[in-house]
Amino acid sequence: MNKKPLISVHEARKHLAKELTTVAGVETVSLDEAQSRILAEDIPAGIDVPGYDNSAMDGFALNTNDFITVGKTLPVSQVVKAGTNPEALLAGSAARIFTGAPIPKGADAIVLQEDCDFDEFTVKVKEAPEVGQHIRCRGHDIKAGSVVFKQGRRLMPQDIGLLASLGTDSLRVYKRLRVAIINTGDELVEPGQMLQAGQIYESNSYTLKALLGRLGFQCIDFGIVGDELEATRQVLARAAEEADCIISSGGVSVGDADFVKAALQELGEVAMWKLALKPGKPFTYGKVNSVPFFGLPGNPVAVFVTFALLVKPYLLGMQGMQDMKRTECKSIQVAAGFTIEQPGSREEYLRVCVEEDKSGKQQLIAFSNQGSSVMSSLSWADGLARIPCETLVKKGDLLDYLPFEGLL
Ligand code: AMP
Ligand code: MG
C-alpha cells in the first residue's frame, strides 16, 4: 500500500502547468479553418477598421454650422449609399445618407431620419445636431499597426469575424496536437460486437474522442489492450512514437489487474498519482519516453471529471494557448438545494442541475446516484458542483457550480 498523501486538484493543476511545453509544429490555415486554433504569431492590423468615417444610421449628413447659419431647412444635394464614394458636401446643404456609407467631406454630423421632415429635395432638421453624432470614425474599432491578437490566442468565433474585417485570409497556427487514446481492461468490447458473459462495452474512448474533437485535437485511437503488463508496455511505447500526448483509461488502481503504472515505470516515469478528488482518485501523470502521459481512472464519470479539470487545461497549454486562466472553467456561485451530512476527505464534484425554487431563485439539484460508474448522471446534469473536502452542506449554502459549457 502506498501511504503518500493524496494530491489536491489545485496542487495537481499547478504541477501540470509547470510541466507542459508547447508543441513545436506550426502550419498555415485559411480563416475558415481557424476556429478554435491557437495563433503561432502576433496579428498586427494592416488597416484601420473602419477604414473611413461612416454613418451609423440612416438619415442626413450635414455641417452643424449650416444649421445655425442657413436654418433648419436644407436642400438635399446628394444621396450617399454604402459602397459609394461621395462628393464633398455642398455648403449649406444636407446629404441623404444610409448606414455604413462614407461621410462626405465637410459634413460633421448625422441626423436620424426619424428626427427630420423630408422629401426628395429638402430636409427640415427639428433639433440642433451635435458635432460628430452618429458618425463612426475611421479606426475607432481597430487602429492600423495595433496588435489585434497575440501569439497563443485560442480563436473564438468572434475573433474569426474580427480577423476577416482586417482582410486576413490565412494565419499561422500551431499544428493540431495528436493525442493517443488507450483503453485497458479484459472486460471491454467495442460497441457493435456481441457481449459475452462478464463483458461490457468500451465507452471511455468514445467520451474522450468526443471531448478531444470538440477542442480541436487529433485523436489516435489505440483501441483496447488487455490487462497484461507486456501488452500494456508495447502499446504505450507505440503511442509515444506517434502522439504528442497519451491518455489511457483504466488499470491505474492498485488491483492485481492494474498494469499501467508498472508499464509506465519501465518506460518512463510516474510523476504523480492519486488525487484528493472524487470521482478520480486513481489519476496518474507521467512520461513515456518523454511524451506526457495521463492515466485516467476506468470509471466513466471519473474519466470525464479528470479530463475536464486537469487534462483539458494541460492539452490547451501544450497546444500553445498562453492565457492559462482561460483554459479553466469559471465557476458560478449557486445555492445548494440539497444537504451533505457526511464530510468527505476528497474534493468532490457532484453532477447537478440548476432549477428554480418556488420563489424563482436558482438552486442546485444533485443526481440521486453519484457513483463514479453512473454515466446517466452526466447526461442528466447541467454541470458539476464542487464540494471542498471536510465540508458539510446545508440547503441554501452557496457552492461553486461549473456549467458544462465552460468545463468542456
Ligand atoms: P479499472 O480502473 O481498470 O479498475 O476500471 C474501473 C471500472 O471502470 C471498471 O468497472 C471497468 O470495467 C470500468 N472501465 C474501465 N475502462 C473502461 C472503458 N474504456 N469503458 C467503460 N468502462 C470502463
Ligand atoms: Mg481495469
Tab-separated table of C-alpha atoms and ligand atoms in Angstrom:
chain	number	residue	atom	x	y	z
A	1	MET	CA	0.000	0.000	0.000
A	2	ASN	CA	1.216	3.472	-0.806
A	3	LYS	CA	0.839	5.827	2.116
A	4	LYS	CA	1.743	9.038	0.280
A	5	PRO	CA	-0.767	11.817	0.966
A	6	LEU	CA	-3.285	12.446	-1.798
A	7	ILE	CA	-2.574	15.436	-4.070
A	8	SER	CA	-5.219	18.169	-4.174
A	9	VAL	CA	-6.710	19.188	-7.525
A	10	HIS	CA	-5.218	22.647	-7.054
A	11	GLU	CA	-1.717	21.244	-6.456
A	12	ALA	CA	-2.069	18.865	-9.389
A	13	ARG	CA	-3.075	21.718	-11.672
A	14	LYS	CA	-0.134	23.857	-10.566
A	15	HIS	CA	2.259	20.984	-11.064
A	16	LEU	CA	0.893	20.209	-14.521
A	17	ALA	CA	1.029	23.867	-15.593
A	18	LYS	CA	4.760	23.908	-14.770
A	19	GLU	CA	5.380	20.671	-16.666
A	20	LEU	CA	3.856	21.450	-20.014
A	21	THR	CA	5.752	22.536	-23.109
A	22	THR	CA	4.169	23.854	-26.283
A	23	VAL	CA	4.052	21.568	-29.304
A	24	ALA	CA	6.591	22.697	-31.909
A	25	GLY	CA	4.857	22.409	-35.278
A	26	VAL	CA	3.255	25.391	-36.989
A	27	GLU	CA	1.067	25.476	-40.128
A	28	THR	CA	-0.841	27.995	-42.216
A	29	VAL	CA	-4.604	27.634	-42.294
A	30	SER	CA	-7.322	29.597	-44.054
A	31	LEU	CA	-9.573	31.765	-41.933
A	32	ASP	CA	-12.405	29.276	-42.427
A	33	GLU	CA	-10.322	26.583	-40.759
A	34	ALA	CA	-9.055	28.760	-37.924
A	35	GLN	CA	-11.889	28.360	-35.416
A	36	SER	CA	-10.524	27.152	-32.032
A	37	ARG	CA	-6.974	27.034	-33.385
A	38	ILE	CA	-4.170	28.700	-31.450
A	39	LEU	CA	-2.186	31.502	-33.054
A	40	ALA	CA	1.513	30.870	-33.548
A	41	GLU	CA	2.117	34.548	-34.411
A	42	ASP	CA	1.031	38.016	-33.311
A	43	ILE	CA	-1.533	39.590	-35.635
A	44	PRO	CA	-0.963	43.314	-36.299
A	45	ALA	CA	-3.765	45.216	-38.012
A	46	GLY	CA	-2.765	46.186	-41.576
A	47	ILE	CA	-5.594	48.704	-41.879
A	48	ASP	CA	-7.844	50.927	-39.780
A	49	VAL	CA	-11.286	49.449	-39.070
A	50	PRO	CA	-13.452	51.108	-40.147
A	51	GLY	CA	-11.292	52.408	-42.962
A	52	TYR	CA	-13.221	55.690	-43.312
A	53	ASP	CA	-15.648	57.822	-41.313
A	54	ASN	CA	-19.130	56.469	-41.975
A	55	SER	CA	-22.700	56.832	-40.889
A	56	ALA	CA	-24.044	54.703	-38.033
A	57	MET	CA	-27.638	55.412	-39.073
A	58	ASP	CA	-29.981	56.125	-41.965
A	59	GLY	CA	-30.518	59.918	-42.070
A	60	PHE	CA	-28.902	63.100	-43.296
A	61	ALA	CA	-25.296	64.252	-43.233
A	62	LEU	CA	-24.818	67.950	-42.680
A	63	ASN	CA	-22.477	70.536	-41.274
A	64	THR	CA	-23.599	71.694	-37.826
A	65	ASN	CA	-22.599	75.303	-38.665
A	66	ASP	CA	-25.131	75.358	-41.534
A	67	PHE	CA	-27.903	74.522	-39.132
A	68	ILE	CA	-27.101	77.803	-37.382
A	69	THR	CA	-26.295	79.954	-40.434
A	70	VAL	CA	-28.685	78.565	-43.075
A	71	GLY	CA	-31.570	77.485	-40.807
A	72	LYS	CA	-33.496	74.326	-40.134
A	73	THR	CA	-34.430	73.538	-43.731
A	74	LEU	CA	-31.629	72.488	-46.067
A	75	PRO	CA	-31.630	71.366	-49.671
A	76	VAL	CA	-30.665	67.708	-50.256
A	77	SER	CA	-27.639	67.899	-52.544
A	78	GLN	CA	-26.698	64.209	-52.935
A	79	VAL	CA	-27.607	60.645	-51.917
A	80	VAL	CA	-24.814	58.591	-50.339
A	81	LYS	CA	-25.239	54.833	-50.199
A	82	ALA	CA	-22.870	52.296	-48.639
A	83	GLY	CA	-20.231	51.253	-51.138
A	84	THR	CA	-20.038	54.618	-52.896
A	85	ASN	CA	-17.506	57.423	-52.774
A	86	PRO	CA	-19.370	60.704	-52.118
A	87	GLU	CA	-18.621	64.198	-53.364
A	88	ALA	CA	-17.728	66.843	-50.802
A	89	LEU	CA	-20.849	68.275	-49.173
A	90	LEU	CA	-22.143	71.348	-50.960
A	91	ALA	CA	-22.009	74.220	-48.446
A	92	GLY	CA	-25.425	74.943	-46.945
A	93	SER	CA	-26.904	71.565	-47.956
A	94	ALA	CA	-27.501	68.136	-46.489
A	95	ALA	CA	-26.784	64.693	-47.980
A	96	ARG	CA	-29.234	61.823	-47.753
A	97	ILE	CA	-27.110	59.032	-46.225
A	98	PHE	CA	-27.505	55.385	-45.277
A	99	THR	CA	-25.897	53.180	-42.633
A	100	GLY	CA	-22.295	52.352	-43.438
A	101	ALA	CA	-21.989	54.983	-46.167
A	102	PRO	CA	-18.892	57.252	-46.149
A	103	ILE	CA	-19.361	60.707	-44.654
A	104	PRO	CA	-18.999	63.387	-47.375
A	105	LYS	CA	-16.130	65.794	-46.764
A	106	GLY	CA	-17.462	68.854	-44.966
A	107	ALA	CA	-20.230	67.047	-43.073
A	108	ASP	CA	-19.699	66.705	-39.320
A	109	ALA	CA	-22.945	65.148	-38.039
A	110	ILE	CA	-25.696	62.737	-38.989
A	111	VAL	CA	-29.296	63.492	-38.134
A	112	LEU	CA	-31.580	60.457	-37.846
A	113	GLN	CA	-34.292	60.354	-40.483
A	114	GLU	CA	-36.798	59.911	-37.626
A	115	ASP	CA	-35.804	63.372	-36.381
A	116	CYS	CA	-36.421	65.112	-39.743
A	117	ASP	CA	-39.274	66.086	-42.027
A	118	PHE	CA	-38.018	65.403	-45.527
A	119	ASP	CA	-38.807	64.749	-49.128
A	120	GLU	CA	-36.577	64.098	-52.132
A	121	PHE	CA	-35.364	67.718	-52.329
A	122	THR	CA	-35.314	69.217	-48.837
A	123	VAL	CA	-34.885	68.208	-45.245
A	124	LYS	CA	-36.107	70.061	-42.172
A	125	VAL	CA	-33.987	69.219	-39.165
A	126	LYS	CA	-36.010	69.607	-35.973
A	127	GLU	CA	-33.230	69.875	-33.379
A	128	ALA	CA	-29.674	71.180	-33.466
A	129	PRO	CA	-27.315	68.249	-34.046
A	130	GLU	CA	-24.112	67.783	-32.076
A	131	VAL	CA	-20.765	67.629	-33.823
A	132	GLY	CA	-19.842	64.010	-34.538
A	133	GLN	CA	-23.196	62.483	-33.717
A	134	HIS	CA	-23.877	59.088	-35.323
A	135	ILE	CA	-20.525	59.173	-37.116
A	136	ARG	CA	-18.343	56.073	-36.787
A	137	CYS	CA	-14.836	57.455	-37.061
A	138	ARG	CA	-12.064	55.833	-39.054
A	139	GLY	CA	-10.128	53.388	-36.841
A	140	HIS	CA	-12.470	53.640	-33.876
A	141	ASP	CA	-12.697	49.835	-33.711
A	142	ILE	CA	-9.113	48.908	-34.642
A	143	LYS	CA	-6.116	51.137	-35.401
A	144	ALA	CA	-3.704	50.106	-38.159
A	145	GLY	CA	-0.486	48.773	-36.640
A	146	SER	CA	-2.004	47.728	-33.312
A	147	VAL	CA	-1.582	44.087	-32.288
A	148	VAL	CA	-5.058	42.621	-32.515
A	149	PHE	CA	-4.253	39.150	-31.160
A	150	LYS	CA	-1.103	37.850	-29.587
A	151	GLN	CA	0.569	34.535	-30.239
A	152	GLY	CA	-1.105	31.931	-28.039
A	153	ARG	CA	-4.634	33.224	-28.543
A	154	ARG	CA	-7.242	30.495	-28.967
A	155	LEU	CA	-9.501	31.854	-31.660
A	156	MET	CA	-13.138	32.240	-30.751
A	157	PRO	CA	-15.868	32.583	-33.412
A	158	GLN	CA	-15.985	36.353	-32.887
A	159	ASP	CA	-12.198	36.526	-33.426
A	160	ILE	CA	-12.613	34.937	-36.840
A	161	GLY	CA	-15.001	37.719	-37.848
A	162	LEU	CA	-12.677	40.374	-36.486
A	163	LEU	CA	-9.760	38.926	-38.470
A	164	ALA	CA	-11.905	38.935	-41.610
A	165	SER	CA	-12.692	42.628	-41.000
A	166	LEU	CA	-8.937	43.245	-41.267
A	167	GLY	CA	-8.755	41.449	-44.598
A	168	THR	CA	-6.874	38.478	-43.137
A	169	ASP	CA	-7.452	35.292	-45.113
A	170	SER	CA	-4.850	32.935	-43.655
A	171	LEU	CA	-3.000	32.543	-40.373
A	172	ARG	CA	-0.097	30.718	-38.778
A	173	VAL	CA	-1.382	28.371	-36.063
A	174	TYR	CA	0.087	25.518	-34.047
A	175	LYS	CA	-0.339	22.098	-35.639
A	176	ARG	CA	-3.126	20.102	-34.064
A	177	LEU	CA	-1.985	18.130	-31.065
A	178	ARG	CA	-2.003	14.371	-31.684
A	179	VAL	CA	-3.475	12.626	-28.684
A	180	ALA	CA	-3.259	8.839	-28.326
A	181	ILE	CA	-6.088	7.038	-26.550
A	182	ILE	CA	-5.630	3.644	-24.935
A	183	ASN	CA	-8.242	1.626	-23.053
A	184	THR	CA	-7.236	-1.107	-20.685
A	185	GLY	CA	-9.414	-3.943	-19.477
A	186	ASP	CA	-10.059	-7.607	-20.278
A	187	GLU	CA	-13.783	-6.983	-19.869
A	188	LEU	CA	-14.006	-4.356	-22.639
A	189	VAL	CA	-15.672	-4.940	-26.009
A	190	GLU	CA	-16.133	-2.500	-28.889
A	191	PRO	CA	-19.695	-1.246	-29.445
A	192	GLY	CA	-21.293	-3.162	-32.319
A	193	GLN	CA	-19.920	-6.524	-31.115
A	194	MET	CA	-21.849	-9.191	-29.190
A	195	LEU	CA	-21.296	-9.140	-25.435
A	196	GLN	CA	-20.242	-12.364	-23.732
A	197	ALA	CA	-20.767	-13.028	-20.044
A	198	GLY	CA	-18.736	-10.656	-17.898
A	199	GLN	CA	-18.056	-8.187	-20.691
A	200	ILE	CA	-19.059	-4.535	-21.034
A	201	TYR	CA	-18.929	-2.109	-23.901
A	202	GLU	CA	-15.896	0.112	-24.021
A	203	SER	CA	-17.212	3.669	-23.745
A	204	ASN	CA	-14.416	5.807	-22.324
A	205	SER	CA	-12.595	6.237	-25.623
A	206	TYR	CA	-15.809	7.498	-27.182
A	207	THR	CA	-16.240	10.098	-24.466
A	208	LEU	CA	-12.600	11.090	-24.797
A	209	LYS	CA	-12.683	11.287	-28.594
A	210	ALA	CA	-15.753	13.496	-28.393
A	211	LEU	CA	-14.117	15.749	-25.777
A	212	LEU	CA	-10.838	15.957	-27.686
A	213	GLY	CA	-12.561	16.536	-31.011
A	214	ARG	CA	-14.537	19.409	-29.534
A	215	LEU	CA	-11.271	21.036	-28.511
A	216	GLY	CA	-9.802	20.599	-31.981
A	217	PHE	CA	-7.221	17.912	-31.170
A	218	GLN	CA	-6.422	14.923	-33.367
A	219	CYS	CA	-7.122	11.522	-31.825
A	220	ILE	CA	-5.166	8.380	-32.483
A	221	ASP	CA	-7.202	5.503	-31.121
A	222	PHE	CA	-5.058	2.573	-29.963
A	223	GLY	CA	-8.127	0.530	-29.091
A	224	ILE	CA	-8.432	-1.905	-26.222
A	225	VAL	CA	-5.467	-3.526	-24.512
A	226	GLY	CA	-5.923	-6.452	-22.127
A	227	ASP	CA	-4.843	-6.453	-18.505
A	228	GLU	CA	-1.333	-7.650	-19.108
A	229	LEU	CA	1.978	-5.937	-18.460
A	230	GLU	CA	3.770	-6.714	-21.721
A	231	ALA	CA	0.826	-5.708	-23.937
A	232	THR	CA	0.393	-2.502	-21.949
A	233	ARG	CA	4.097	-1.728	-22.242
A	234	GLN	CA	4.051	-2.297	-26.010
A	235	VAL	CA	1.035	-0.133	-26.708
A	236	LEU	CA	2.415	2.687	-24.576
A	237	ALA	CA	5.723	2.573	-26.453
A	238	ARG	CA	3.932	2.650	-29.830
A	239	ALA	CA	1.709	5.509	-28.721
A	240	ALA	CA	4.742	7.518	-27.608
A	241	GLU	CA	6.164	7.249	-31.121
A	242	GLU	CA	3.040	8.566	-32.815
A	243	ALA	CA	1.499	11.080	-30.436
A	244	ASP	CA	2.295	14.310	-28.622
A	245	CYS	CA	0.431	13.130	-25.559
A	246	ILE	CA	-1.094	9.854	-24.378
A	247	ILE	CA	-4.290	9.300	-22.444
A	248	SER	CA	-5.228	5.889	-21.093
A	249	SER	CA	-8.214	4.849	-19.060
A	250	GLY	CA	-8.425	2.070	-16.511
A	251	GLY	CA	-5.731	-0.037	-14.939
A	252	VAL	CA	-4.356	2.678	-12.656
A	253	SER	CA	-5.852	1.453	-9.396
A	254	VAL	CA	-3.891	-0.825	-7.113
A	255	GLY	CA	-5.695	-4.034	-8.113
A	256	ASP	CA	-3.890	-7.126	-9.397
A	257	ALA	CA	-5.063	-6.332	-12.937
A	258	ASP	CA	-3.734	-2.776	-12.984
A	259	PHE	CA	-0.585	-2.672	-15.083
A	260	VAL	CA	-0.423	0.889	-16.348
A	261	LYS	CA	1.726	2.212	-13.549
A	262	ALA	CA	4.160	-0.710	-13.771
A	263	ALA	CA	4.462	-0.288	-17.562
A	264	LEU	CA	4.973	3.421	-17.119
A	265	GLN	CA	7.729	2.863	-14.598
A	266	GLU	CA	9.549	0.632	-17.086
A	267	LEU	CA	9.240	3.082	-19.996
A	268	GLY	CA	9.497	6.438	-18.360
A	269	GLU	CA	8.427	7.940	-15.097
A	270	VAL	CA	5.431	8.283	-12.860
A	271	ALA	CA	5.376	11.883	-11.678
A	272	MET	CA	2.087	11.951	-9.839
A	273	TRP	CA	-0.699	9.654	-8.862
A	274	LYS	CA	-3.658	9.548	-6.545
A	275	LEU	CA	-5.659	12.723	-6.183
A	276	ALA	CA	-7.804	14.022	-3.348
A	277	LEU	CA	-10.625	14.041	-5.881
A	278	LYS	CA	-13.961	12.273	-6.067
A	279	PRO	CA	-14.522	10.850	-8.578
A	280	GLY	CA	-10.982	10.478	-9.907
A	281	LYS	CA	-8.674	9.351	-7.131
A	282	PRO	CA	-6.504	6.896	-9.115
A	283	PHE	CA	-5.202	9.520	-11.548
A	284	THR	CA	-1.684	9.145	-12.913
A	285	TYR	CA	0.566	11.581	-14.692
A	286	GLY	CA	3.977	10.757	-16.065
A	287	LYS	CA	6.108	10.413	-19.176
A	288	VAL	CA	6.514	7.592	-21.675
A	289	ASN	CA	9.852	8.150	-23.397
A	290	SER	CA	9.414	11.853	-22.586
A	291	VAL	CA	5.887	12.007	-24.069
A	292	PRO	CA	3.389	13.277	-21.459
A	293	PHE	CA	1.038	10.588	-20.254
A	294	PHE	CA	-2.263	10.755	-18.392
A	295	GLY	CA	-3.527	7.563	-16.839
A	296	LEU	CA	-7.166	8.259	-16.118
A	297	PRO	CA	-9.266	6.017	-13.926
A	298	GLY	CA	-11.505	3.425	-15.604
A	299	ASN	CA	-14.797	4.576	-14.209
A	300	PRO	CA	-16.534	6.670	-16.875
A	301	VAL	CA	-17.552	9.582	-14.655
A	302	ALA	CA	-14.029	9.785	-13.262
A	303	VAL	CA	-12.666	9.882	-16.834
A	304	PHE	CA	-14.925	12.799	-17.652
A	305	VAL	CA	-14.186	14.745	-14.473
A	306	THR	CA	-10.401	14.287	-14.512
A	307	PHE	CA	-10.267	15.164	-18.191
A	308	ALA	CA	-12.257	18.354	-17.723
A	309	LEU	CA	-10.408	19.517	-14.613
A	310	LEU	CA	-6.834	18.524	-15.377
A	311	VAL	CA	-6.206	17.157	-18.850
A	312	LYS	CA	-8.032	19.804	-20.849
A	313	PRO	CA	-6.068	22.779	-19.431
A	314	TYR	CA	-2.815	20.854	-19.906
A	315	LEU	CA	-3.564	19.969	-23.538
A	316	LEU	CA	-4.604	23.511	-24.384
A	317	GLY	CA	-1.347	24.729	-22.855
A	318	MET	CA	0.590	22.158	-24.866
A	319	GLN	CA	-1.269	23.297	-27.951
A	320	GLY	CA	0.150	26.783	-27.383
A	321	MET	CA	-2.581	28.603	-25.523
A	322	GLN	CA	-0.938	31.296	-23.411
A	323	ASP	CA	-3.721	32.567	-21.230
A	324	MET	CA	-3.995	29.617	-18.829
A	325	LYS	CA	-6.778	31.309	-16.884
A	326	ARG	CA	-8.961	30.839	-19.935
A	327	THR	CA	-8.268	27.115	-20.027
A	328	GLU	CA	-10.076	26.604	-16.750
A	329	CYS	CA	-13.799	26.786	-16.189
A	330	LYS	CA	-15.045	29.820	-14.285
A	331	SER	CA	-17.359	28.720	-11.517
A	332	ILE	CA	-20.564	30.487	-10.555
A	333	GLN	CA	-21.943	30.536	-7.018
A	334	VAL	CA	-25.348	28.872	-6.807
A	335	ALA	CA	-27.267	27.820	-3.687
A	336	ALA	CA	-27.412	24.144	-2.817
A	337	GLY	CA	-30.870	22.590	-2.958
A	338	PHE	CA	-29.554	19.558	-1.056
A	339	THR	CA	-27.620	18.727	2.092
A	340	ILE	CA	-24.376	16.854	2.729
A	341	GLU	CA	-24.222	15.470	6.235
A	342	GLN	CA	-21.010	13.437	5.985
A	343	PRO	CA	-17.845	15.466	5.292
A	344	GLY	CA	-15.667	13.925	2.574
A	345	SER	CA	-11.881	13.557	2.711
A	346	ARG	CA	-11.596	14.437	-1.016
A	347	GLU	CA	-12.824	17.403	-3.049
A	348	GLU	CA	-15.996	16.148	-4.648
A	349	TYR	CA	-17.642	17.057	-7.938
A	350	LEU	CA	-21.352	16.292	-7.931
A	351	ARG	CA	-23.476	16.007	-11.037
A	352	VAL	CA	-26.090	18.730	-10.661
A	353	CYS	CA	-28.885	20.519	-12.481
A	354	VAL	CA	-29.867	24.162	-11.979
A	355	GLU	CA	-33.525	24.630	-11.135
A	356	GLU	CA	-35.649	27.441	-9.800
A	357	ASP	CA	-37.168	27.139	-6.343
A	358	LYS	CA	-40.698	28.375	-5.558
A	359	SER	CA	-39.508	31.979	-5.211
A	360	GLY	CA	-37.752	31.817	-8.600
A	361	LYS	CA	-34.250	31.608	-7.081
A	362	GLN	CA	-31.769	29.273	-8.746
A	363	GLN	CA	-30.657	26.227	-6.816
A	364	LEU	CA	-28.598	23.136	-7.488
A	365	ILE	CA	-30.245	19.732	-7.521
A	366	ALA	CA	-27.918	16.719	-7.263
A	367	PHE	CA	-28.462	13.482	-9.193
A	368	SER	CA	-29.697	10.719	-6.922
A	369	ASN	CA	-26.840	8.308	-7.713
A	370	GLN	CA	-23.401	9.934	-7.655
A	371	GLY	CA	-21.479	6.688	-8.288
A	372	SER	CA	-18.405	7.110	-10.480
A	373	SER	CA	-19.683	4.490	-12.933
A	374	VAL	CA	-23.114	6.109	-13.365
A	375	MET	CA	-22.891	7.650	-16.820
A	376	SER	CA	-26.544	8.664	-16.844
A	377	SER	CA	-25.703	11.165	-14.070
A	378	LEU	CA	-23.519	13.080	-16.546
A	379	SER	CA	-26.108	13.102	-19.300
A	380	TRP	CA	-28.783	14.222	-16.829
A	381	ALA	CA	-26.695	17.059	-15.393
A	382	ASP	CA	-26.134	20.685	-16.465
A	383	GLY	CA	-22.740	20.781	-14.788
A	384	LEU	CA	-20.739	19.929	-11.688
A	385	ALA	CA	-20.868	21.331	-8.162
A	386	ARG	CA	-17.603	21.473	-6.231
A	387	ILE	CA	-17.733	20.376	-2.607
A	388	PRO	CA	-14.454	21.156	-0.816
A	389	CYS	CA	-13.108	18.361	1.390
A	390	GLU	CA	-14.243	18.178	5.013
A	391	THR	CA	-17.291	20.290	4.219
A	392	LEU	CA	-20.898	19.895	5.305
A	393	VAL	CA	-23.567	21.446	3.109
A	394	LYS	CA	-26.883	22.896	4.255
A	395	LYS	CA	-29.694	23.839	1.882
A	396	GLY	CA	-29.062	27.387	0.683
A	397	ASP	CA	-25.254	27.252	1.126
A	398	LEU	CA	-23.508	28.775	-1.870
A	399	LEU	CA	-21.499	26.248	-3.887
A	400	ASP	CA	-19.137	26.608	-6.842
A	401	TYR	CA	-21.066	25.465	-9.881
A	402	LEU	CA	-19.190	24.612	-13.083
A	403	PRO	CA	-21.506	24.536	-16.110
A	404	PHE	CA	-20.595	22.014	-18.794
A	405	GLU	CA	-20.420	24.818	-21.380
A	406	GLY	CA	-17.366	26.206	-19.601
A	407	LEU	CA	-15.956	22.909	-18.470
A	408	LEU	CA	-15.780	21.044	-21.758
B	1	AMP	P1	-10.216	-0.044	-13.559
B	1	AMP	O1	-9.691	1.266	-13.148
B	1	AMP	O2	-9.497	-0.614	-14.746
B	1	AMP	O3	-10.299	-0.988	-12.419
B	1	AMP	O4	-11.693	0.215	-14.046
B	1	AMP	C1	-12.679	0.727	-13.177
B	1	AMP	C2	-14.050	0.495	-13.741
B	1	AMP	O5	-14.200	1.172	-14.968
B	1	AMP	C3	-14.361	-0.960	-14.031
B	1	AMP	O6	-15.696	-1.213	-13.686
B	1	AMP	C4	-14.156	-1.072	-15.525
B	1	AMP	O7	-14.903	-2.093	-16.092
B	1	AMP	C5	-14.614	0.283	-15.999
B	1	AMP	N1	-13.937	0.655	-17.233
B	1	AMP	C6	-12.609	0.669	-17.444
B	1	AMP	N2	-12.301	1.059	-18.690
B	1	AMP	C7	-13.488	1.307	-19.284
B	1	AMP	C8	-13.845	1.767	-20.589
B	1	AMP	N3	-12.911	2.027	-21.501
B	1	AMP	N4	-15.150	1.920	-20.863
B	1	AMP	C9	-16.094	1.658	-19.929
B	1	AMP	N5	-15.819	1.234	-18.686
B	1	AMP	C10	-14.533	1.055	-18.355
B	2	MG	MG	-9.394	-2.406	-15.499
